[in-house]
Amino acid sequence: MQVVVAGAGISGLTAALALARQGHRVRVVDRDGGVRPADLDGAAGWARRGVSQFHQPHAFLARLHAELAAGLPDVLASLVAHGAAPVDLPDGLRALWCRRSTLEWVLQAAAEAEPGVELRSAAASDVETAGGAVTGVRLADGAVLPADLVVDATGRRGRLSRRWSGDTVDVPTDEVYASRRYRLLPGAEFGPVERGVVSVAEGDGYAVLVFPHDAGTFSVCLTRLPDDHDLARLRELSCFEAATRAVPLAALWTDPARARPVSPVMVMGGLRSTFRVLDDAAPLGLHPLADAVSTSNPHFGRGSALAVAHALRLAEAVAAAPGDARSWRAQVDAWVLGELHAWFEDGCRTDAARAAAWRAARDGRSWTGGPPAAVAGAPLPGWLVMAAAGADPVVGRAVLRHAHLVDPPSALSAVHPRVAAMLAEGWRPGRPLADGPGQPGRPAGPPQAPPREALLAALAAA
């Protein structure tokens, strides 16, 4: 069977490798295609115009590790051999500390070495069809590559399969990111990482995230509302540095005795959560993957894991029914409309609740609507439950499994009563708990992130 994959990112290369290993001829086209950097240092500066988030920090979750271990174990082994650090988590789970550039470099190296995979620098412009099925992909230069299966891995901005899009959800994530990458000094070690692949400090209307990577690198990311103009100066180097000094978590990691910056401040905004599926008129054999179907807030770090999962579900469907394009569509759609959509909805709910809380904090209003409502049984927002992970071990385990896409989204509701009780006892996000008896849930010590007024004062003085 002939396969054309449009897009040589994470999902496209994963699909190409998995399908080629079933004996299919796979051609991968990408407008950013070209010579892979000679080494990982070169990959850190890889120019990927079609992947706006390429150099932003990523979290590589336990779900990603598990999918690679089951579907492409040699790629996982190569990642580790090239410096990606396996991270042992509770319940036998394992995640990775890694830069996106490292993952894509290893995937492309595997594709280049794979018999049956051909990589081509070209832009796909349209899908050729006949009799309700795909027949090929037309390139920008007019050439047509014949295909029995067309994989659209062109990402959230891709148009290849857009004319067959059915019902579409498109909502803002309501977050803007400013991040900077650092490298440890010789002999220095990473700071604490309480969620396996990321450390988080929740502030009043903002959050600070630290992502450990491979090769002694890590990133600090400050997130805010798009319409929080007081915090917009975080894009400025002096203000970003002032903020990292003001937030204890970031100050610990970026201490000049520990690390030095190796990038400018990188800003990413205009992010949207989207979900689009093919309509009934879509030709059989056409399969959009990953961001071409669903995008979510990178705050969750789910994109890479779900991209690999989506690609491998397609490969499994093809392996189960070679030559039966109708069966492929049914099997993949079942996963897309089931698990993928469940995570999409979970992310949208969490985004909306976090944005409401942040706007309340910005405007000086209550951020929860009051703990009594939570105790009375009102649903708790996901971001609030996740913020409680470091304050209670039972909540922490549930949040870890949720954050790493191990349990279904609905499983997190099991700890809602526990978090509601913590709220009633005085706990608030970003505040550690007292250890002593008689003080359950009482805040103790300084907050993990400074109050909004203190952060604004630090920016004003920068």
Steps between C-alpha positions, in 0.01 A plus 500: 500500500616854424484758779563873483556685827477879485700643788824376656426588860438269792175344378604480135832328565346266757235394248760464224719270707213287627346459153830431324566220747183332377656483154336806345681751282490835682591839358520793742479854364563811707551860393760541776674182387869504440822386656469392860748684725819304554456472876270592785674831563417591143145373547454745787510776238307309232285735290149352482279772351196277501525417872463824692537324837809301398738680739247554777522268803329163476407232752543141388250310707480142622243438226756596236759268655249214511386552139858504371595199713214301347504630143852625422732362769811565291412870479462511878836327541660748259355792693657373821828427321504860378451645846127505573467421869245237610314611813357237733157587640267327748302194391780385269448789259787659314527834318779685317695821545564610145490793258261481207795555267662183638185293449453618141871456422486138619173433315637641175822300536291186541291587194809566290634156591170317454461293181177599332500862621591781262532857629444782254521878536172607340167658587177302466229717344199270447363148528411320178187282516290270284194294585486625858857399587841663491724435201793726575641831621566794271813695584548874464707445184211310338642151539267232634611225737267197474359380831256251646533670838557873557608612846448870569752592768527864392400635840252755622559740212496233231232516231545163330186336638320815616239501221358177643479629856170437671390654828781708647563635849736798519545685830785708647727341759530840671871469573813669373841347566838660551783249538877486510741209482794448736794262528642365825851604592759219533429297811158655562182296531135561419271643762189322633250357250182415688288383205754278330552715192414850624498710815218752537446806719144637483473875551219754516404514135816340366708184523866408478609167354848346489569222248817288530638381164792292377866609473485696824246746365171621641242768429314746718158603374277778634136493392236771519167605353514660153312803634711538815684806380677553833687173446561552128847634582610145579603487133775752580830349610544724805147426621530128435819492706334703776212252507731199524674664795166575667355148473680263740465197271648683200766672711621164628539357150648811335746589775814623318696248706288221348426593138544751219246608238553367147204655317313828477155535651262321262134602493213285376142628483189477289451141610168329447345167590356346186328175417397411146398168353444393141150527358317219323622619159866451589672243277592166649870468561541860622613524862586829669708451813582683821483881470319470166214357708539640850711765670502584868672730744872412521470565875395134528789360292267246338561573133804281433362198688165518323671555163697177539192317628292621203763391248532157657121452515492560123782251443320244715179548301687444172672191638167357619332535160751549216334651197171577678490881512148501641617298798794736557263795513266326745777391736686831504180704531400293802823603675478862385138540612567306818829551681636794298177697530479425873843655556406795278188572704693459823753757381233748391324478836826551685598794280168675553508452877862612530436809286200594714707459818789701358271783388345505844847524657598776260185693583524442875202265521458156662663233285279200582155632568565401860603171663148437638371442148769240445423327827132495408579283202552741213750361246857612558699640209777271382772761542409534869519125556836485322629789709433289810734223383788608721283548805359148542652164395169344396415799284858505374483141373168560323627821343822334384311222324263756349779733390688216331188377314504166680148509645200639309408864571196398704717319756612830651152554645575235763713748697265799467353448850850492646596829334168656603579410861845657465340821372261506794795462738682797351725360228557719195699436179865584527513462878671208677318321782595487865628163619400527862189348657203727551583704192362289213500692176622825652744702290850515640805686385539726197300441181671314216440805280482859623168683519408684185582839653850385592564368150376823343728697732796289388416567135461873564845511654663311212 
